[in-house]
mmCIF file of C-alpha atoms in Angstrom:
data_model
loop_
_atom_site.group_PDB
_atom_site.id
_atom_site.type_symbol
_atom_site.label_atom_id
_atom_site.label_comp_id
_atom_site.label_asym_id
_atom_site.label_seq_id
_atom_site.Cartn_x
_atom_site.Cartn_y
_atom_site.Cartn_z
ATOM 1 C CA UNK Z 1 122.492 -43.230 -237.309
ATOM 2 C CA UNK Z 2 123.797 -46.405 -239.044
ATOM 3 C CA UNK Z 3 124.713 -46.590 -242.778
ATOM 4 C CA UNK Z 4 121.609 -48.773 -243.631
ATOM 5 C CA UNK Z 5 118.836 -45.978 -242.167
ATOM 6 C CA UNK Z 6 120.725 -44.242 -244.599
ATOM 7 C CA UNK Z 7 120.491 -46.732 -247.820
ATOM 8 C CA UNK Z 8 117.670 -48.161 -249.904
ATOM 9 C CA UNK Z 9 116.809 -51.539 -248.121
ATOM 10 C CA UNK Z 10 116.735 -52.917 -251.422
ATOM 11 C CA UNK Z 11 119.152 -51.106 -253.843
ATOM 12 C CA UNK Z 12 121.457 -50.331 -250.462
ATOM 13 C CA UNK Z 13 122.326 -46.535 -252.640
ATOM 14 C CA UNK Z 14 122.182 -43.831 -250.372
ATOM 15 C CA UNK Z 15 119.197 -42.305 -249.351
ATOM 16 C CA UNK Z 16 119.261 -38.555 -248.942
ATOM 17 C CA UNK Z 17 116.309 -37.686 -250.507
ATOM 18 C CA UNK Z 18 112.913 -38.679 -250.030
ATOM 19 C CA UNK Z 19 112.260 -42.059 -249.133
ATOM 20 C CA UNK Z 20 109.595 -44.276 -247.727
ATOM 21 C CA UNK Z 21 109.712 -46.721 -244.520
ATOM 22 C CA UNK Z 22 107.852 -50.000 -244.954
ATOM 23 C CA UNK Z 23 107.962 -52.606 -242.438
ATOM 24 C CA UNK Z 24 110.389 -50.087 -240.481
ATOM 25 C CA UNK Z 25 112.577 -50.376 -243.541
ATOM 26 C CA UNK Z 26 113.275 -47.327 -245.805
ATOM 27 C CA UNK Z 27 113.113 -47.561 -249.595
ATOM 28 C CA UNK Z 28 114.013 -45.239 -251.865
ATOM 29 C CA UNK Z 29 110.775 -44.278 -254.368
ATOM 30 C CA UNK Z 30 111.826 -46.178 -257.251
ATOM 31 C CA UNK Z 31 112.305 -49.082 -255.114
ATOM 32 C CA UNK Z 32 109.404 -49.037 -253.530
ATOM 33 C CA UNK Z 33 107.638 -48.198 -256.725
ATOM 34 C CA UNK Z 34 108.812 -51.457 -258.027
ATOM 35 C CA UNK Z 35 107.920 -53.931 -255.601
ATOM 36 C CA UNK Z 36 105.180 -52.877 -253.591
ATOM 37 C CA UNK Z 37 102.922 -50.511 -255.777
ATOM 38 C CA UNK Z 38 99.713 -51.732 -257.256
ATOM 39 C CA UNK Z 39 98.086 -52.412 -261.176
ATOM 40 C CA UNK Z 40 94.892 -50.546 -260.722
ATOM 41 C CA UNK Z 41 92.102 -53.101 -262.072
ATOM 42 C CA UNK Z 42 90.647 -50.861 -264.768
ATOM 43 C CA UNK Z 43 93.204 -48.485 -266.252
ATOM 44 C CA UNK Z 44 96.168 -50.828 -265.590
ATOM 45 C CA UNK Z 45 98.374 -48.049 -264.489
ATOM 46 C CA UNK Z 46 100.215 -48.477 -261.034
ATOM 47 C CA UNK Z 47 98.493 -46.896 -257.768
ATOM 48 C CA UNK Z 48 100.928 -44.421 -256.616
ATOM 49 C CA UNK Z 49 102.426 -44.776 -253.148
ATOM 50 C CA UNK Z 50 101.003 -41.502 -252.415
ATOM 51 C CA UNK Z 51 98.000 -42.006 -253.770
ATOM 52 C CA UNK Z 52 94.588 -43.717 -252.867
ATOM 53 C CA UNK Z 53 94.190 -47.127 -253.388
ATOM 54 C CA UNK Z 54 90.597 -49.015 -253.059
ATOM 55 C CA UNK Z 55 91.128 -52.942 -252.963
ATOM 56 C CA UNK Z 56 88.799 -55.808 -252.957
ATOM 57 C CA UNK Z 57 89.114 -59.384 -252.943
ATOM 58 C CA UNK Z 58 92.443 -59.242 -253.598
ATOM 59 C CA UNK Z 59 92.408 -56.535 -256.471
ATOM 60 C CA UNK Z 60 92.856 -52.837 -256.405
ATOM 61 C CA UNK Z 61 91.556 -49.005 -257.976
ATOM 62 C CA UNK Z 62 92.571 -45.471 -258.622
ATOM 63 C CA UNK Z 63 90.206 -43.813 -256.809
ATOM 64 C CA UNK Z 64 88.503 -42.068 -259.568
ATOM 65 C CA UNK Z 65 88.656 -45.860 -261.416
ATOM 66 C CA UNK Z 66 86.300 -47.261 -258.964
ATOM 67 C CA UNK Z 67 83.264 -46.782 -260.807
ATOM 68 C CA UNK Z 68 80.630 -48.596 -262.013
ATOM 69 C CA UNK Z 69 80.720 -50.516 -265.215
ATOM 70 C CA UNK Z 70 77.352 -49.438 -266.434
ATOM 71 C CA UNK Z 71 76.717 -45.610 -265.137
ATOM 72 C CA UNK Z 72 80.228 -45.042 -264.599
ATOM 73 C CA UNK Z 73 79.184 -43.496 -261.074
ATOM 74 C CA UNK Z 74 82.106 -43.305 -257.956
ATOM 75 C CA UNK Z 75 81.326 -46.301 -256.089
ATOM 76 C CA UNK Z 76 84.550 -45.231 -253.496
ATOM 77 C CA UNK Z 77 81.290 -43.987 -250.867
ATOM 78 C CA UNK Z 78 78.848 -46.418 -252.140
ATOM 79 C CA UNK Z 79 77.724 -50.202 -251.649
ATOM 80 C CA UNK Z 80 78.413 -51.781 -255.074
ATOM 81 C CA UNK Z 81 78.165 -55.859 -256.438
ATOM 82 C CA UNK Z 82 80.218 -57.408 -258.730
ATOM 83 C CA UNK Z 83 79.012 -59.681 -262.130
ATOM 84 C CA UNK Z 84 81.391 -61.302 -264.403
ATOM 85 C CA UNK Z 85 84.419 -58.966 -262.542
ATOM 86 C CA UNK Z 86 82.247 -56.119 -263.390
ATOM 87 C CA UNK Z 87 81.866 -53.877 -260.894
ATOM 88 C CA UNK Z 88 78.270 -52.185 -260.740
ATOM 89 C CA UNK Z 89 76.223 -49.855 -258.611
ATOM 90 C CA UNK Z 90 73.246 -51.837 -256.146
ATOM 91 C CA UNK Z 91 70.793 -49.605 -258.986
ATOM 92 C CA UNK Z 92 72.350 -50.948 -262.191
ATOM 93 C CA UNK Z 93 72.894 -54.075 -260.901
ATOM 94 C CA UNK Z 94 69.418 -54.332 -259.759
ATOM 95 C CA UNK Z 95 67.768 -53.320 -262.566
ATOM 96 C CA UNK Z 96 69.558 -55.547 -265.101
ATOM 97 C CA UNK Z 97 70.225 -58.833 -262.727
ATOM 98 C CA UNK Z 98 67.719 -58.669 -259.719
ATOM 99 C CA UNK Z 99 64.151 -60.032 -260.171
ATOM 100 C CA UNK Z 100 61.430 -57.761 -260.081
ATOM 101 C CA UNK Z 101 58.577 -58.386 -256.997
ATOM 102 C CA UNK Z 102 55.572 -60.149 -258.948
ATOM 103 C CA UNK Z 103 52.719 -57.800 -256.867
ATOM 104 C CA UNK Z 104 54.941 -54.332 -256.951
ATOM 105 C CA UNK Z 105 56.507 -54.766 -259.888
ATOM 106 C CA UNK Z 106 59.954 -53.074 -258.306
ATOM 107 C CA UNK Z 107 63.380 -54.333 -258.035
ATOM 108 C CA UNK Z 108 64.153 -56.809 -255.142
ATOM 109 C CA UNK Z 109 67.865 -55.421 -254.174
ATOM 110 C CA UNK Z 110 70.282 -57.717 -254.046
ATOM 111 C CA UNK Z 111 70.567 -59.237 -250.424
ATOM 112 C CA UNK Z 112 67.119 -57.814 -249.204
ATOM 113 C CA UNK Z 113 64.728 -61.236 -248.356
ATOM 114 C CA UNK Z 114 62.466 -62.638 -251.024
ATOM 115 C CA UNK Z 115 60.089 -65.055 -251.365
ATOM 116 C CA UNK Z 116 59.710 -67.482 -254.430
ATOM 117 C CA UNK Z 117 57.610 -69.633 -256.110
ATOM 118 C CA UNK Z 118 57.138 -71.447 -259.179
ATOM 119 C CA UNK Z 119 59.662 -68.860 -260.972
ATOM 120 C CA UNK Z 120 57.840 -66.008 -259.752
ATOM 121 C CA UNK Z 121 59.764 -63.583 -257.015
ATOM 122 C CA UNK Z 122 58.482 -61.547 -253.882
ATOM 123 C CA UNK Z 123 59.517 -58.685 -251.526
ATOM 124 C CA UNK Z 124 58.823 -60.684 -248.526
ATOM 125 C CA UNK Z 125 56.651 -57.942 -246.994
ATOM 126 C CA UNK Z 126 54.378 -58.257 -250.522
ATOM 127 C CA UNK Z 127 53.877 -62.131 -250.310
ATOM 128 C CA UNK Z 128 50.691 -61.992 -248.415
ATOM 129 C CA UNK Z 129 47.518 -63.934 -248.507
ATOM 130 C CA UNK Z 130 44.800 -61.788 -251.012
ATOM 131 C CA UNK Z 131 42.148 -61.950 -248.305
ATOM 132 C CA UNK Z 132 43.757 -61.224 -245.043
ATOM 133 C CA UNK Z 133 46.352 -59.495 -246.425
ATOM 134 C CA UNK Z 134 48.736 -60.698 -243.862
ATOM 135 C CA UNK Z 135 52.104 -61.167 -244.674
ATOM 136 C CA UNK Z 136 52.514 -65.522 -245.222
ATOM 137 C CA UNK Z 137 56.520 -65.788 -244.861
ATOM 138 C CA UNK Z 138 57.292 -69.472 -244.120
ATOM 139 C CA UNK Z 139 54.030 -70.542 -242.998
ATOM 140 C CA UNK Z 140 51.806 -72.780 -245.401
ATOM 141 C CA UNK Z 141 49.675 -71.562 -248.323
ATOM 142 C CA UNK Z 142 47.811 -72.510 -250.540
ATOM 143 C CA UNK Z 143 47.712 -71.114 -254.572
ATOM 144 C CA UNK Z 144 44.365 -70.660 -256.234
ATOM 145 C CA UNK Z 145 44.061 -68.551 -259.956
ATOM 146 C CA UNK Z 146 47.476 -67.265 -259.539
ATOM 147 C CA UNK Z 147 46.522 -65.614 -256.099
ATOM 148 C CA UNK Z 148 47.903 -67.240 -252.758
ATOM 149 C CA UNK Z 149 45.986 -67.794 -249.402
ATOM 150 C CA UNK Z 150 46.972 -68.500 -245.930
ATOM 151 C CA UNK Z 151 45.245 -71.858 -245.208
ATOM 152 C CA UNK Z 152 42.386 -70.715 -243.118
ATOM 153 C CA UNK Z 153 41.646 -67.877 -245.423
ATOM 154 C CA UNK Z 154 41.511 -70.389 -248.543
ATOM 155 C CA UNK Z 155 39.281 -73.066 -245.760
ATOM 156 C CA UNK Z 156 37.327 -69.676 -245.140
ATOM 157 C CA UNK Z 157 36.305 -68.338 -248.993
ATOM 158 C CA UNK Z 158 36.533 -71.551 -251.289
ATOM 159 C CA UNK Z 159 36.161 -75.269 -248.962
ATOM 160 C CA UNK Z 160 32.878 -76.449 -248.227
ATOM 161 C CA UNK Z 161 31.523 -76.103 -245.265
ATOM 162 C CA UNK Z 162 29.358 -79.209 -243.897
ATOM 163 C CA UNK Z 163 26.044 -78.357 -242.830
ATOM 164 C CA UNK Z 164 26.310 -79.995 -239.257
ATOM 165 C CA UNK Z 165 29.324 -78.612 -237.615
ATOM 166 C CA UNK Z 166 29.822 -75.590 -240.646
ATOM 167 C CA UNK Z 167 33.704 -76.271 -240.731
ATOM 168 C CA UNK Z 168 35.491 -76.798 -243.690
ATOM 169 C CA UNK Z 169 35.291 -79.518 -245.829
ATOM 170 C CA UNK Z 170 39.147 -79.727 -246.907
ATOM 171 C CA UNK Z 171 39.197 -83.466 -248.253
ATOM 172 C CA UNK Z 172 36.584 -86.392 -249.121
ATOM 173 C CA UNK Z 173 32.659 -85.452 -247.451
ATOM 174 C CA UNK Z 174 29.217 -86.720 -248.542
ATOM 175 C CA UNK Z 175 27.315 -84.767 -250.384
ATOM 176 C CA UNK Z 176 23.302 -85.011 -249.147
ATOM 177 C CA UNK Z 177 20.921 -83.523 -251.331
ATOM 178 C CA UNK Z 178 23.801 -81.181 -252.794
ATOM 179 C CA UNK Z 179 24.651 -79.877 -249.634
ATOM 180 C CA UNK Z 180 28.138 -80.537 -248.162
ATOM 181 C CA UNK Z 181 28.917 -82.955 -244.972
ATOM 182 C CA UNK Z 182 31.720 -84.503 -243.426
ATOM 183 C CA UNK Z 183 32.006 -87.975 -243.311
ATOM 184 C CA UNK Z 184 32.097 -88.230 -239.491
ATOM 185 C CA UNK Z 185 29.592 -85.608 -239.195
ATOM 186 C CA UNK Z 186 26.350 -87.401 -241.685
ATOM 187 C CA UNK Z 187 24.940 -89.395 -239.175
ATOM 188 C CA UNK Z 188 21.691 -91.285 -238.142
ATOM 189 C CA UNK Z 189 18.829 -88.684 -237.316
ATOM 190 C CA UNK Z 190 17.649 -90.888 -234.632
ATOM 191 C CA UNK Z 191 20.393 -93.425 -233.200
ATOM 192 C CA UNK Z 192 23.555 -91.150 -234.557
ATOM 193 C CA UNK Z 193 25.606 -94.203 -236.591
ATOM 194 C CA UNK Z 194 27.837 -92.993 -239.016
ATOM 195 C CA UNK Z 195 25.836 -93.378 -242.590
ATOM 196 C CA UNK Z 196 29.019 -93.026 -245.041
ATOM 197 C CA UNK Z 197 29.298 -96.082 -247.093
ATOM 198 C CA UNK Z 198 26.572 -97.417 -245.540
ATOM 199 C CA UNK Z 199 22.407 -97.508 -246.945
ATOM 200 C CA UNK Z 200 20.559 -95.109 -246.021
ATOM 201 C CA UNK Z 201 16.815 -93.531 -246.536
ATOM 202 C CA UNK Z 202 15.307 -90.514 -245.308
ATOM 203 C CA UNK Z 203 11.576 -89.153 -244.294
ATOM 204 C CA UNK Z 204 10.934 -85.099 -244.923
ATOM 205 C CA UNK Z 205 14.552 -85.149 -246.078
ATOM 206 C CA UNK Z 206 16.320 -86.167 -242.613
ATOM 207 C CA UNK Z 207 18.346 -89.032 -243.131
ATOM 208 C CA UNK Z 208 18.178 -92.950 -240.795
ATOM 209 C CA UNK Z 209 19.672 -95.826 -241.109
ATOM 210 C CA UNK Z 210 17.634 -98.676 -242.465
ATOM 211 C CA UNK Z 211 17.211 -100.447 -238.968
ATOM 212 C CA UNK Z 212 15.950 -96.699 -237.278
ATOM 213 C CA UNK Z 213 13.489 -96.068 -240.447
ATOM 214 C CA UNK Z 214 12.301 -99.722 -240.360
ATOM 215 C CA UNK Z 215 10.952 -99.074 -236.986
ATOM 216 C CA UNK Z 216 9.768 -95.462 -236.817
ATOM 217 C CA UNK Z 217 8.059 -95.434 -240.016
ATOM 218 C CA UNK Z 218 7.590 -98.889 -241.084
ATOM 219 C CA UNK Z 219 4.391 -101.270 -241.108
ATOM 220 C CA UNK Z 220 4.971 -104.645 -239.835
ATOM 221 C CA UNK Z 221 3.849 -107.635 -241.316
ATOM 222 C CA UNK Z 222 1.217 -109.428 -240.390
ATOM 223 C CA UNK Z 223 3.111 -112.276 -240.346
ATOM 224 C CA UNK Z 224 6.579 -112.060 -239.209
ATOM 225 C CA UNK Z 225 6.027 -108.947 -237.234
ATOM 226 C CA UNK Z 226 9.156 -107.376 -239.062
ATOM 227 C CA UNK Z 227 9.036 -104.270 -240.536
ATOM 228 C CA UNK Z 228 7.989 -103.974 -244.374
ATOM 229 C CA UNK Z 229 10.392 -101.377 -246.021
ATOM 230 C CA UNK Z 230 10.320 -102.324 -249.712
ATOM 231 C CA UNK Z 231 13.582 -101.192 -249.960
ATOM 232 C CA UNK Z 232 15.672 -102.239 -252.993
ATOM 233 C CA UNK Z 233 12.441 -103.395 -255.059
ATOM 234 C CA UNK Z 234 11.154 -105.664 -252.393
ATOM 235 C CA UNK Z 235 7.276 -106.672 -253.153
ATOM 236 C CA UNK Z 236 4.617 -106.924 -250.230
ATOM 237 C CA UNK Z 237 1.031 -107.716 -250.382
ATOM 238 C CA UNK Z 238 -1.365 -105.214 -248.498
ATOM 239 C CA UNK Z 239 -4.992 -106.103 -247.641
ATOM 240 C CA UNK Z 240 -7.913 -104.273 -245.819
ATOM 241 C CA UNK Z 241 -5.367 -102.140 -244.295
ATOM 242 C CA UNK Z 242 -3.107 -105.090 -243.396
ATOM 243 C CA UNK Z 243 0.710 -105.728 -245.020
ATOM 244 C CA UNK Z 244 2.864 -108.762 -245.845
ATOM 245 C CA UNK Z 245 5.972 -109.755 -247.194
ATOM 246 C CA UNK Z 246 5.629 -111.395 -249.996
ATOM 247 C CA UNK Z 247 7.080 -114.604 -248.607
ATOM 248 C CA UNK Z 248 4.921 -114.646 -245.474
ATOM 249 C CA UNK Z 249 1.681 -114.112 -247.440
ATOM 250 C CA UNK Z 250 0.670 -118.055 -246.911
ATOM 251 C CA UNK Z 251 -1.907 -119.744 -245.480
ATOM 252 C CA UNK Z 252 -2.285 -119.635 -242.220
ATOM 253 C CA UNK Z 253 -3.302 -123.797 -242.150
ATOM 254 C CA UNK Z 254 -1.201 -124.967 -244.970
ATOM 255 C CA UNK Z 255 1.495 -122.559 -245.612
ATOM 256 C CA UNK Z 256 1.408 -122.979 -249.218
ATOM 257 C CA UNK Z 257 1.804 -119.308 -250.958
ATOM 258 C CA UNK Z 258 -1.077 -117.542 -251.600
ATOM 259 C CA UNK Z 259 1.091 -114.540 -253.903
ATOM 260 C CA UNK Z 260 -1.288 -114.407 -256.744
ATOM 261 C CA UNK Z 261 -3.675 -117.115 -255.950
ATOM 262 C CA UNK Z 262 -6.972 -116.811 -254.696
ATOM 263 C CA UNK Z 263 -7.763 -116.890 -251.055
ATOM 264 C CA UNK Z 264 -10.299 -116.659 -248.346
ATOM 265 C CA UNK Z 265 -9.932 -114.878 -244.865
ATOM 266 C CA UNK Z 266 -11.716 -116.370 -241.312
ATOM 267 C CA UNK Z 267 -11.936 -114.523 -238.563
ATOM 268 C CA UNK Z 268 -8.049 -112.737 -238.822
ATOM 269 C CA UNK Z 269 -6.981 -115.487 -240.317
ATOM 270 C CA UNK Z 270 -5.559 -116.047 -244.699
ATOM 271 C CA UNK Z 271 -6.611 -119.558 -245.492
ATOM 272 C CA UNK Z 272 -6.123 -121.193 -249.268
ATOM 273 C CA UNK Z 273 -9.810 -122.101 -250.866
ATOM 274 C CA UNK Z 274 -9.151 -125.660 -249.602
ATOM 275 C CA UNK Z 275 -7.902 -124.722 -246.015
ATOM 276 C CA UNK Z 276 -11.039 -122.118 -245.975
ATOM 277 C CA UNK Z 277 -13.688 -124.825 -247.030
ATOM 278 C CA UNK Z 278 -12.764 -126.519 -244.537
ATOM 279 C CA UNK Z 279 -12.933 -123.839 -241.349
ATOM 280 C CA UNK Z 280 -16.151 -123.597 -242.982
#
């Protein structure tokens, strides 16, 4: 055996004692003591060579001084966090940082998945829609009185539903004699054109376009042969169970207006008193 097996690597005195080999070099206790012991963290006494020392990032605990700041429990077996170098039990930590699930009311633990929205936090298994109960995660929802709905739920229990196709109503519609339709859906009873935007009457509540009403229901005049609809304020002139439009009410010789002017009538015919004396 050489001389320096025998001596301190550092202080080179002999070493027939006890002594410790780091990096296949022995040290003599004091040495080693000296450079390569550590400053425990909370007690600022060094960590004996002999003794157990618990590091993290960098910085290092007695045993029995790895504890948590608040319950002052051993966290050498336990999962711990740290706050403001503090180092804390997952319980104490939780229950003075972590948020608190909004529908259970217990502790989310640190690094367990939440959900959260506007300031409010969830367990993610507790963020569910109120009527399916289903669990929403990442898919869309929407909020409603400070409960949240999956998007066909919320279509299901508060959107209209149109009274031709009875599927939601989730933006714009026509409303119909306070019932619910969608645009595309409000049509024509008879020819099916889209009536949104558009005028519109109805007979026995079923709703027709103007050009559809005109004909099925309709008189014609007498005249013109066109419909009479006396839509919009429009004025006609009805006789022994015959209608005019108040423009084609003339004489049938003449054409001078006969609206409130006396007339006579020949035959089928609407003749001024002049026109008429004279067919007689």
């Amino acid at each position: 055996m050489t001389n320096s097996c025998l001596s301190c690597h550092y202080c080179r005195e002999s070493l027939f004692g006890e002594r410790i080999l780091r990096d296949d070099n022995p040290y003599c206790l004091q040495c080693y003591h000296r450079l390569f012991v550590n400053i425990c963290e909370d007690c600022k006494q060094a960590i004996a060579w002999d003794g157990k020392d618990l590091e993290y990032k960098d910085h290092h605990w007695h045993e029995a001084c790895f504890k948590c700041a608040t319950c002052a429990c051993s966290l050498s077996e336990k999962p711990f966090a740290v706050k403001d170098e503090l180092l804390m039990c997952t319980e104490c930590y939780s229950n003075k940082y972590s948020s608190k699930c909004y529908t259970c009311k217990k502790t989310i633990m640190p690094g367990a998945r939440k959900m959260k929205f506007k300031g409010n936090s969830w367990h993610e298994s507790c963020f569910t829609c109120l009527c399916c109960q289903q669990p929403i995660g990442t898919k869309p929802f929407i909020p409603k009185d400070k409960e949240n709905y999956c998007v066909s739920c919320f279509e299901r229990e508060h959107d209209s539903q149109c009274q031709s196709c009875k599927k939601a109503i989730t933006s714009g519609g026509v409303t119909y004699r306070n019932q619910p339709w969608h645009e595309e859906c409000f049509l024509c009873a008879s020819c099916k054109k889209q009536l949104a935007g558009q005028q519109f009457t109805s007979r026995d509540e079923v709703p027709h376009c103007l050009d559809c009403f005109s004909s099925l229901y309709c008189k014609k005049c007498e005249a013109c042969s066109k419909p009479i609809t006396g839509l919009g304020g429009a004025k006609y002139i009805s006789f022994e169970n015959r209608q005019w439009h108040s423009e084609c009410f003339t004489c049938r010789r003449c054409n001078i207006s006969l609206v409130g002017q006396g007339f006579l009538t020949h035959k089928d015919n609407i003749l001024c008193p002049a026109c008429g004396r004279d067919e007689v």
